[in-house]
Amino acid sequence: MTSQLPAFIILLPLTAAFGAFFAGWWFRKAVYPLVVGVLGLCVLLAGGILHAVFDHGSLRYFLGGWPPPVGIELHVDSLGAFMLTLVSSLSLLAAIYAKPSVETELADRVALFWSLYLLLTTGMLGILITGDVFNLFVLLEVASLSGYALVGIGRGQALLASFRYLIIGTIGASFYLIGIGYLYAVTGSLNMVDLGRLLPPLYGTRAVQAAFIFILTGFAIKIALFPLHAWQPDAYTYAPSGISVLIASAMAKTSLYALIRLLFAVFTVDFITVYRPLFNFLGWMAALSMIAGSIFAIRQRNFKRMLAYSSVANVGYIVLAIALVPATLQGLAPALVHILNHAVIKACMFMAAGAFIYRFDRWDIGEFTGLGRRMPWTSFALLLAILAMIGMPPSAGFVTKWYLVLAIIEAKQYPMVAAVFFSTLLMIVYFWRVVEIIYVRPERSPVPTAVRVEEVPLSMRVPCVALGIATFAIGPVWMAGILTPVVTAVNTAFGLGGQAP
Amino acid sequence: MEALWEQILTKANYWMTIALMMVGLYAMITKRNLVKKIIGMNILQTAVILMFISIGAKRGATIPILKHGDAAAAHAPRAVDYINPLPHVLMLTAIVVAVSTLGVALALAVKIYQQNGTLDEADILARQVPRSHEGGP
């Protein structure tokens, strides 16, 4: 039974996506319960998979009974199981959160929205469980195409933003496909485990080097690393609130997972050790991303756009952690820590941003005056997330920076420490401005004597506050070492490092 | 010069792939008309598809269909006699992906045209009322 869990976790949302589409014709009321029910089941399944992976090692399911390398394999290792739990929970929370805003914005097309939403979730969960590089491409496109359509639903310039996202995203996907083509041409295999075994004797060949560059560039576009981030701020800004939450937290992390899987399972750490200068270059790009993203964020007046640029900076943190892997004993620990932390923090922030738009139609940071008293719960959650992002001690962001700086010092790349601190300073500049306006600056006119509390509906508030509290709860969880087995298992699976937090 | 010609002729399929890719990328980057960008995107995807197909080709090989019946079981298939079918199968899927992408892109282009009355990217950006929150790159 447990060996079939990976198949169920994509079959369920996939069939439900069609179910939601048809339910939209006949039982309009059944659509939303179906979506939440299915996503809830996915969370349970992901929990079951996580449990099974830690009891019996990685789950491998051969589709159609064809063993690899001939058949397509679903392969969930500890990293995949960890990400499955994260992504399915975020999808569920974002679905609960999105309900009120979707119903007001898209009156008669709600069923289509949820159908696409489930397809996006299917694509993301599929990326996390597949063990085949071509299958990964297809699922990446399933997720991306639903993502383009969902971004296009938004207001303002959403259509053009979505179009640009599509054009640039397709370039990224095509680069990845070319990379796979080269790998297939030299090895004749598409299975990740098999490729990892066949590639070492071929590390010196041009085809493998070119494949590496194409795959790296393709994913750099998908994760919006600094010079290739142009699509991302528009897409995050104009997407409907619920979709901003999902693509900024879960979708971005899924692409990062795919990059990590390709780098460490297909190319392995030995390849990276051979081409260290290239990896150091990646580290410098990440540092540039951290600083440039923060500088652009300072210039923004639109809150969602500022968060989008902040995501560019934070992807820089994760990529820097990945680039340091061959030089430290911590392996992927700092990267994993920040993938979880940033997903939770950014989801909470985008939920707060969406709540401000839903209740008061305010997206300009300058207009946020008085929100601290009008929307106390949402503002408090946002405050917690901002403190966690800046890195106040027991919070999630503090743990990230702690492990990242330790890794940098271990790798003896001291300029990077300066980059981390500088980008943190810039973060304080642009996030503290928001806190100041929400809580301190008085409302212009008229000065209300008794401010009415006008909170968003409970279904929007609860996920937001829950994630806000989680940003501080995760810090102690990491420090207490509750998630250490996950990190250790991931590092062992990829043959990295030794220590874990 | 001789060596270069040999490079080009023996690896003609790869050169063609790269040339097509560059055409596609050029159109996607420089054209202002959204439909031309879509055409560029399609050329890029086709270049990748053709590259995969050319990987599977072999000199003097035939299509990989085994005839059932009479003596089929007698002579076991020799791999060298058949072109590699796997890239073709992969590309069937990639074509489906490319067509879906094209569909979404055209749908977006239609919507953009309905909203703005033009498909020229610069015109669309100029038509949008400059709003303060859109500052920055």
XYZ file of C-alpha atoms in Angstrom:
638
model
C 0.000 0.000 0.000
C 2.620 2.540 1.035
C 4.499 2.024 -2.224
C 1.470 3.319 -4.126
C 1.110 6.520 -2.125
C 3.218 8.573 -4.592
C 0.856 7.639 -7.433
C -2.203 8.597 -5.412
C -0.874 12.001 -4.468
C -0.911 13.139 -8.105
C -3.904 11.105 -9.289
C -6.107 12.601 -6.615
C -5.716 16.323 -7.472
C -5.543 15.530 -11.193
C -8.895 13.736 -11.269
C -10.341 16.320 -8.892
C -9.241 19.072 -11.304
C -11.534 17.564 -13.940
C -14.156 16.873 -11.279
C -14.160 20.530 -10.259
C -14.521 21.583 -13.893
C -17.630 19.441 -14.440
C -19.020 20.163 -10.982
C -18.998 23.798 -12.053
C -21.749 22.949 -14.556
C -23.993 20.827 -12.385
C -23.229 21.288 -8.691
C -21.675 24.705 -8.281
C -21.789 24.360 -4.488
C -19.778 21.137 -4.468
C -16.686 22.666 -6.101
C -15.098 24.323 -3.108
C -15.651 21.455 -0.610
C -14.191 19.121 -3.241
C -11.070 21.273 -3.614
C -10.466 21.621 0.109
C -11.238 17.960 0.719
C -8.815 16.796 -1.952
C -6.056 19.155 -0.838
C -6.618 18.016 2.762
C -6.255 14.402 1.616
C -3.053 15.371 -0.198
C -1.651 16.772 3.039
C -2.522 13.492 4.801
C -0.960 11.481 1.973
C 2.157 13.650 2.103
C 2.328 13.025 5.842
C 1.977 9.299 5.187
C 4.741 9.437 2.581
C 7.026 11.366 4.946
C 6.403 8.738 7.607
C 6.966 5.853 5.185
C 10.158 7.383 3.776
C 11.644 7.731 7.242
C 10.638 4.212 8.209
C 11.643 2.289 5.107
C 13.811 4.607 3.016
C 12.809 6.186 -0.270
C 9.609 5.095 -2.008
C 9.893 3.924 -5.597
C 6.845 3.262 -7.720
C 7.154 1.957 -11.267
C 4.372 3.300 -13.464
C 2.694 0.505 -15.427
C 4.965 -2.008 -13.744
C 7.897 -1.188 -16.044
C 11.077 -1.041 -13.999
C 13.529 1.816 -14.718
C 15.444 2.746 -16.791
C 12.856 1.547 -19.334
C 9.771 2.770 -17.514
C 8.945 5.995 -15.768
C 9.580 5.871 -12.077
C 8.112 7.859 -9.219
C 10.861 8.278 -6.686
C 10.267 9.999 -3.361
C 13.349 10.421 -1.228
C 13.597 12.298 2.059
C 13.981 15.677 0.320
C 10.928 14.970 -1.842
C 8.860 13.867 1.147
C 9.833 16.998 3.081
C 8.902 19.218 0.134
C 5.649 17.304 -0.474
C 4.512 18.031 3.059
C 5.454 21.697 2.705
C 3.897 22.249 -0.722
C 0.665 20.361 -0.045
C 0.145 22.228 3.249
C 0.760 25.570 1.549
C -1.686 24.660 -1.231
C -4.349 23.801 1.335
C -3.782 27.014 3.316
C -3.770 29.151 0.164
C -7.005 27.460 -0.997
C -8.708 28.220 2.323
C -7.391 31.771 2.148
C -8.368 32.396 -1.474
C -12.078 31.514 -1.147
C -13.590 34.936 -0.278
C -11.496 36.903 -2.758
C -12.119 34.421 -5.586
C -15.856 34.534 -5.016
C -15.993 38.307 -5.183
C -13.622 38.647 -8.122
C -14.757 35.818 -10.420
C -18.438 35.310 -9.684
C -19.388 32.805 -12.406
C -15.996 31.330 -13.245
C -15.136 30.049 -9.780
C -15.148 26.397 -10.877
C -12.642 27.094 -13.667
C -10.368 28.854 -11.195
C -10.396 25.906 -8.814
C -9.881 23.464 -11.648
C -6.724 25.329 -12.692
C -5.688 25.635 -9.055
C -5.812 21.852 -8.649
C -3.861 21.404 -11.895
C -1.177 23.750 -10.585
C -1.030 21.699 -7.388
C -0.856 18.483 -9.425
C 2.087 19.841 -11.391
C 3.942 20.933 -8.286
C 3.372 17.675 -6.405
C 4.332 15.775 -9.559
C 7.661 17.606 -9.832
C 8.394 16.569 -6.264
C 7.793 12.854 -6.749
C 9.011 12.091 -10.249
C 12.245 10.208 -10.791
C 12.490 10.843 -14.515
C 13.999 13.987 -16.041
C 11.608 14.154 -18.996
C 8.596 13.545 -16.793
C 9.879 16.446 -14.713
C 9.787 18.681 -17.811
C 6.182 17.722 -18.548
C 5.053 18.301 -14.971
C 6.975 21.576 -14.851
C 4.979 22.682 -17.880
C 1.699 21.452 -16.363
C 2.398 23.595 -13.319
C 3.687 26.546 -15.357
C 0.804 26.577 -17.847
C -1.797 26.542 -15.075
C 0.307 29.220 -13.380
C 0.246 31.465 -16.496
C -3.509 31.123 -16.802
C -4.057 31.840 -13.106
C -1.810 34.915 -13.156
C -3.753 36.190 -16.182
C -6.995 36.178 -14.165
C -5.764 39.058 -12.000
C -6.542 42.750 -12.389
C -4.638 45.627 -13.998
C -1.802 44.547 -16.238
C -2.207 40.902 -15.289
C -2.648 39.776 -18.899
C 0.575 41.338 -20.114
C 2.390 40.138 -16.983
C 1.126 36.635 -17.640
C 2.151 36.832 -21.309
C 5.690 37.834 -20.389
C 5.828 35.126 -17.751
C 4.769 32.646 -20.428
C 7.352 33.790 -22.984
C 10.251 33.832 -20.530
C 9.091 30.692 -18.751
C 8.949 28.830 -22.059
C 12.534 29.859 -22.829
C 13.517 28.423 -19.441
C 11.642 25.180 -20.063
C 13.107 24.847 -23.582
C 16.631 25.305 -22.216
C 15.949 22.586 -19.696
C 14.644 20.323 -22.481
C 17.793 20.918 -24.558
C 19.875 20.027 -21.511
C 17.966 16.755 -21.147
C 18.444 16.119 -24.876
C 22.226 16.334 -24.517
C 22.181 14.064 -21.485
C 20.000 11.561 -23.319
C 22.235 11.690 -26.391
C 25.325 10.743 -24.388
C 23.807 8.269 -21.925
C 20.611 6.935 -23.503
C 18.792 7.221 -20.200
C 16.253 9.586 -18.655
C 15.999 8.087 -15.192
C 17.578 10.292 -12.537
C 19.198 7.476 -10.551
C 20.403 5.828 -13.745
C 21.807 9.125 -15.087
C 23.646 9.693 -11.816
C 25.265 6.293 -12.318
C 26.043 6.654 -16.054
C 27.358 10.216 -16.108
C 30.606 10.114 -14.047
C 32.814 8.683 -16.857
C 31.456 11.377 -19.192
C 32.079 14.425 -16.983
C 34.811 15.698 -19.299
C 32.678 15.718 -22.462
C 31.413 18.926 -23.980
C 27.859 17.595 -24.248
C 27.582 17.049 -20.496
C 29.073 20.473 -19.770
C 26.662 22.130 -22.196
C 23.772 20.169 -20.669
C 24.762 21.443 -17.234
C 24.841 25.054 -18.408
C 21.487 24.767 -20.216
C 19.775 23.119 -17.240
C 21.241 25.631 -14.794
C 20.170 28.595 -16.952
C 16.726 27.113 -17.506
C 16.114 26.773 -13.805
C 17.705 30.150 -13.039
C 14.885 31.614 -15.155
C 12.228 29.535 -13.402
C 13.432 30.489 -9.906
C 13.964 34.162 -10.931
C 17.618 34.545 -9.993
C 18.796 38.131 -10.385
C 19.549 38.954 -14.019
C 16.811 36.541 -15.155
C 14.076 37.728 -12.773
C 12.333 40.184 -15.138
C 9.072 38.197 -15.366
C 8.656 37.687 -11.654
C 7.700 41.079 -10.092
C 4.870 41.694 -12.582
C 3.549 38.156 -12.248
C 3.504 38.260 -8.438
C 2.052 41.781 -8.353
C -0.893 41.351 -10.704
C -1.849 37.738 -9.900
C -5.013 37.275 -7.788
C -4.149 37.319 -4.073
C -4.506 33.587 -3.494
C -2.338 32.796 -6.497
C 0.364 35.247 -5.438
C 0.546 33.339 -2.170
C 0.822 29.983 -3.880
C 3.290 30.820 -6.650
C 5.516 32.973 -4.440
C 5.826 30.331 -1.763
C 5.179 26.856 -3.167
C 5.850 27.233 -6.896
C 9.179 29.034 -6.462
C 10.322 26.406 -3.964
C 9.260 23.574 -6.262
C 11.530 24.884 -9.029
C 14.342 25.206 -6.488
C 13.729 21.598 -5.470
C 13.969 20.526 -9.109
C 17.263 22.417 -9.449
C 18.655 20.757 -6.304
C 17.508 17.342 -7.510
C 19.141 17.842 -10.919
C 22.369 19.207 -9.432
C 22.893 16.640 -6.702
C 21.098 13.511 -7.922
C 21.871 13.696 -11.654
C 25.143 15.624 -11.831
C 26.179 14.729 -8.242
C 28.606 16.539 -6.014
C 31.616 15.045 -7.831
C 30.762 16.922 -11.032
C 30.366 20.109 -9.049
C 33.728 19.588 -7.376
C 35.341 19.297 -10.812
C 33.728 22.539 -11.996
C 34.105 24.596 -8.829
C 34.770 27.946 -10.594
C 31.374 27.656 -12.253
C 29.786 27.018 -8.902
C 31.622 29.951 -7.359
C 30.203 32.064 -10.182
C 26.735 30.846 -9.175
C 27.536 31.979 -5.646
C 28.436 35.457 -6.877
C 25.241 35.671 -8.908
C 23.342 34.704 -5.763
C 25.086 37.449 -3.776
C 24.246 39.920 -6.522
C 20.639 38.711 -6.442
C 20.493 39.268 -2.663
C 21.674 42.842 -2.940
C 20.033 43.903 -6.208
C 16.671 42.397 -5.180
C 16.773 44.347 -1.921
C 17.735 47.605 -3.639
C 14.869 47.259 -6.128
C 12.529 46.430 -3.228
C 13.386 49.718 -1.506
C 12.241 51.654 -4.576
C 8.767 50.094 -4.692
C 5.584 51.692 -3.426
C 3.344 48.755 -4.301
C 3.490 46.330 -1.389
C 3.091 43.139 -3.458
C 5.786 44.331 -5.863
C 8.108 45.006 -2.957
C 7.491 41.475 -1.684
C 8.225 40.142 -5.175
C 11.621 41.862 -5.258
C 12.241 40.643 -1.742
C 11.677 37.134 -3.136
C 14.419 37.761 -5.704
C 16.728 38.579 -2.787
C 15.661 35.520 -0.829
C 16.124 33.159 -3.751
C 19.655 34.561 -3.705
C 20.080 33.279 -0.120
C 18.974 29.797 -1.121
C 21.129 29.678 -4.257
C 24.118 30.943 -2.267
C 23.535 28.099 0.185
C 23.422 25.658 -2.748
C 26.606 27.125 -4.228
C 28.407 26.631 -0.909
C 27.491 22.954 -0.656
C 30.767 21.489 -1.961
C 32.782 23.667 0.422
C 31.073 22.867 3.711
C 30.253 19.946 5.945
C 26.744 21.263 6.458
C 25.740 20.173 2.969
C 22.254 21.275 2.015
C 21.241 22.238 5.567
C 21.238 26.060 5.065
C 19.390 25.718 1.756
C 16.694 23.457 3.235
C 16.299 25.700 6.267
C 15.672 28.726 4.096
C 13.405 26.921 1.639
C 11.034 26.087 4.504
C 11.448 29.422 6.290
C 11.062 31.621 3.251
C 8.043 29.666 1.995
C 6.246 30.187 5.308
C 7.292 33.823 5.753
C 6.476 34.888 2.183
C 3.143 33.047 2.178
C 2.160 34.951 5.327
C 3.263 38.298 3.855
C 1.394 37.806 0.590
C -1.683 36.750 2.572
C -1.507 40.009 4.525
C -0.994 41.986 1.303
C -4.021 40.256 -0.228
C -6.081 40.971 2.886
C -5.313 44.714 2.682
C -6.390 44.701 -0.957
C -9.515 42.660 -0.227
C -10.771 44.883 2.594
C -9.580 48.397 1.679
C -8.208 48.042 -1.860
C -4.898 49.430 -0.627
C -1.695 48.305 -2.294
C 0.356 51.495 -1.971
C 2.492 51.239 1.157
C 1.946 54.960 1.806
C -1.788 54.294 2.258
C -1.320 51.644 4.935
C -1.726 54.183 7.748
C -4.009 53.041 10.541
C -4.235 49.452 9.332
C -2.601 48.326 12.571
C -5.743 49.339 14.431
C -8.295 48.548 11.752
C -6.999 45.069 11.007
C -5.167 44.070 14.199
C -4.900 40.330 13.490
C -3.616 40.559 9.950
C -1.232 43.373 10.848
C 0.094 41.393 13.769
C 0.724 38.361 11.569
C 2.516 40.611 9.082
C 4.595 42.111 11.893
C 5.638 38.626 13.032
C 6.563 37.672 9.449
C 8.570 40.875 8.980
C 10.458 40.322 12.238
C 11.125 36.740 11.172
C 12.325 37.866 7.733
C 14.713 40.411 9.213
C 16.024 37.716 11.536
C 14.946 38.508 15.079
C 16.386 35.798 17.311
C 14.112 32.915 17.976
C 12.462 33.308 14.566
C 12.854 31.405 11.309
C 14.934 34.066 9.546
C 17.440 34.098 12.381
C 18.055 30.357 11.973
C 18.533 30.820 8.233
C 21.113 33.532 8.634
C 22.877 31.663 11.419
C 23.412 28.518 9.316
C 24.174 30.480 6.164
C 26.860 32.581 7.850
C 28.335 29.484 9.501
C 28.498 27.788 6.098
C 30.119 30.851 4.501
C 32.749 31.080 7.216
C 33.451 27.373 6.876
C 33.863 27.839 3.115
C 36.163 30.817 3.787
C 34.283 33.063 1.344
C 34.252 36.041 3.673
C 32.943 38.656 1.183
C 29.676 36.690 1.200
C 29.242 37.405 4.927
C 29.314 41.092 4.051
C 26.745 40.467 1.292
C 24.402 38.692 3.751
C 24.703 41.480 6.309
C 24.309 44.229 3.736
C 21.208 42.627 2.261
C 19.801 42.192 5.792
C 20.355 45.895 6.433
C 18.536 46.752 3.218
C 15.739 44.379 4.259
C 15.361 46.273 7.528
C 15.121 49.507 5.539
C 12.265 48.404 3.317
C 10.346 46.232 5.748
C 10.606 48.568 8.708
C 9.090 51.353 6.617
C 5.980 49.163 6.291
C 5.789 48.500 10.039
C 6.247 52.184 10.763
C 3.428 53.210 8.444
C 1.029 50.507 9.632
C 1.549 51.001 13.355
C 3.046 54.414 14.056
C 2.072 56.939 11.410
C -1.337 58.516 12.138
C -4.167 58.279 9.646
C -4.383 61.485 7.692
C -8.021 62.451 7.622
C -10.386 62.424 9.355
C -8.774 61.478 12.643
C -11.053 58.770 13.998
C -11.765 58.820 17.666
C -12.888 55.219 17.848
C -11.484 53.118 15.025
C -13.789 50.398 13.746
C -12.135 47.032 13.508
C -12.779 45.842 9.971
C -11.023 42.542 9.736
C -11.130 40.213 6.747
C -13.300 37.061 7.003
C -12.067 34.311 9.309
C -11.108 32.049 6.411
C -8.569 34.659 5.289
C -7.432 35.607 8.763
C -6.821 32.155 10.214
C -4.285 30.924 7.598
C -2.494 34.270 7.740
C -2.219 34.320 11.534
C -1.337 30.630 11.656
C 1.566 31.195 9.246
C 2.578 34.331 11.156
C 2.864 32.323 14.357
C 4.602 29.546 12.434
C 7.363 31.963 11.382
C 8.355 32.194 15.024
C 7.548 28.586 15.901
C 9.797 27.175 13.179
C 12.910 28.819 14.616
C 12.850 26.844 17.894
C 11.840 23.725 15.940
C 15.042 23.960 13.879
C 17.118 24.848 16.941
C 15.725 21.940 18.956
C 16.797 19.652 16.148
C 13.324 18.229 15.491
C 13.926 18.441 11.731
C 17.543 17.281 11.951
C 16.734 13.732 10.737
C 15.320 15.208 7.508
C 18.456 17.235 6.828
C 20.746 14.350 7.707
C 18.794 11.990 5.449
C 18.912 14.470 2.542
C 22.650 14.983 2.932
C 23.275 11.237 3.160
C 21.126 10.574 0.093
C 23.176 13.012 -1.987
C 26.490 12.031 -0.372
C 27.065 15.469 1.127
C 28.529 16.905 4.312
C 28.266 15.238 7.661
C 26.897 17.516 10.306
C 23.362 18.749 10.455
C 21.708 21.357 12.613
C 38.397 26.471 -43.410
C 38.353 22.817 -44.452
C 38.062 21.748 -40.853
C 35.255 24.204 -40.244
C 33.308 22.916 -43.230
C 33.712 19.389 -41.968
C 32.505 20.474 -38.541
C 29.428 22.027 -40.070
C 28.640 19.203 -42.486
C 29.112 16.320 -40.073
C 27.090 18.034 -37.368
C 24.592 19.720 -39.670
C 21.612 18.831 -37.480
C 23.070 20.573 -34.431
C 24.004 23.665 -36.416
C 20.483 23.810 -37.783
C 19.056 23.467 -34.274
C 21.213 26.330 -33.055
C 20.331 28.496 -36.052
C 16.604 27.915 -35.528
C 16.947 28.547 -31.799
C 18.657 31.845 -32.458
C 15.913 32.866 -34.900
C 13.317 32.031 -32.286
C 15.111 33.802 -29.447
C 15.729 36.841 -31.646
C 12.048 37.113 -32.455
C 11.026 36.660 -28.824
C 13.421 39.337 -27.620
C 13.251 42.021 -30.296
C 9.770 41.855 -31.851
C 7.247 44.266 -30.364
C 4.204 42.502 -31.743
C 2.953 39.858 -29.329
C 1.962 37.405 -32.068
C 5.461 37.627 -33.549
C 6.814 36.825 -30.109
C 4.566 33.776 -30.032
C 5.848 32.726 -33.460
C 9.403 33.085 -32.159
C 8.494 30.925 -29.181
C 7.125 28.260 -31.469
C 10.278 28.297 -33.611
C 12.375 27.840 -30.473
C 10.276 24.874 -29.387
C 10.403 23.362 -32.866
C 14.203 23.664 -32.854
C 14.353 21.593 -29.680
C 11.913 19.042 -31.090
C 13.976 18.666 -34.276
C 17.141 18.249 -32.231
C 15.612 15.344 -30.331
C 14.340 13.735 -33.530
C 17.756 14.004 -35.175
C 19.368 12.287 -32.178
C 17.269 9.197 -32.863
C 18.226 8.933 -36.550
C 20.631 6.277 -37.849
C 22.148 5.702 -41.262
C 20.406 2.931 -43.175
C 17.868 2.196 -40.427
C 14.134 1.875 -40.817
C 11.091 2.759 -38.774
C 10.889 0.750 -35.564
C 7.831 -1.403 -36.321
C 8.094 -5.146 -35.876
C 5.886 -7.146 -38.212
C 3.863 -9.710 -36.360
C 3.056 -13.058 -37.864
C 5.054 -15.494 -39.983
C 8.716 -15.258 -39.240
C 8.769 -12.308 -36.866
C 9.758 -14.427 -33.888
C 12.484 -16.152 -35.897
C 14.747 -13.151 -36.376
C 15.198 -11.189 -33.205
C 15.244 -7.426 -33.866
C 18.682 -5.957 -34.261
C 18.841 -2.468 -32.744
C 21.058 -1.119 -35.545
C 18.347 -1.777 -38.124
C 15.849 0.526 -36.481
C 15.956 4.202 -35.665
C 15.631 4.971 -31.955
C 11.902 5.455 -31.267
C 12.266 6.926 -27.794
C 13.119 10.506 -28.865
C 10.095 10.447 -31.161
C 7.855 9.362 -28.315
C 9.303 12.031 -26.054
C 8.729 14.637 -28.723
C 5.101 13.583 -29.140
C 4.688 14.672 -25.540
C 6.794 17.792 -26.101
C 4.611 18.711 -29.093
C 1.540 18.378 -26.895
C 3.199 20.665 -24.367
C 4.177 23.114 -27.142
C 0.632 23.155 -28.518
C -0.846 23.793 -25.067
C 1.652 26.601 -24.516
C 0.721 28.033 -27.896
C -2.952 27.790 -26.986
C -2.514 29.614 -23.688
C -0.286 32.232 -25.356
C -2.803 32.906 -28.137
C -5.675 33.060 -25.645
C -3.739 35.650 -23.664
C -2.958 37.570 -26.860
C -6.668 37.645 -27.777
C -7.579 38.914 -24.312
C -4.836 41.547 -24.463
C -6.129 42.674 -27.851
C -9.698 42.916 -26.541
C -8.524 44.940 -23.571
C -6.149 47.306 -25.383
C -7.123 47.270 -29.057
C -3.532 46.640 -30.084
C -0.962 43.867 -30.016
C 2.069 46.147 -29.941
C 3.818 45.782 -26.599
C 5.130 49.335 -26.500
C 1.676 50.740 -27.350
C 0.053 48.631 -24.637
C 2.527 49.877 -22.054
C 2.000 53.460 -23.234
C -1.788 53.093 -23.086
C -1.746 51.953 -19.468
C -2.258 55.032 -17.350
C 1.035 55.583 -15.571
C 0.300 54.673 -11.969
C 2.614 55.563 -9.157
C 2.807 52.026 -7.814
C 4.371 50.760 -11.002
C 7.634 52.616 -10.531
C 10.884 50.764 -10.666
C 12.176 48.190 -13.104
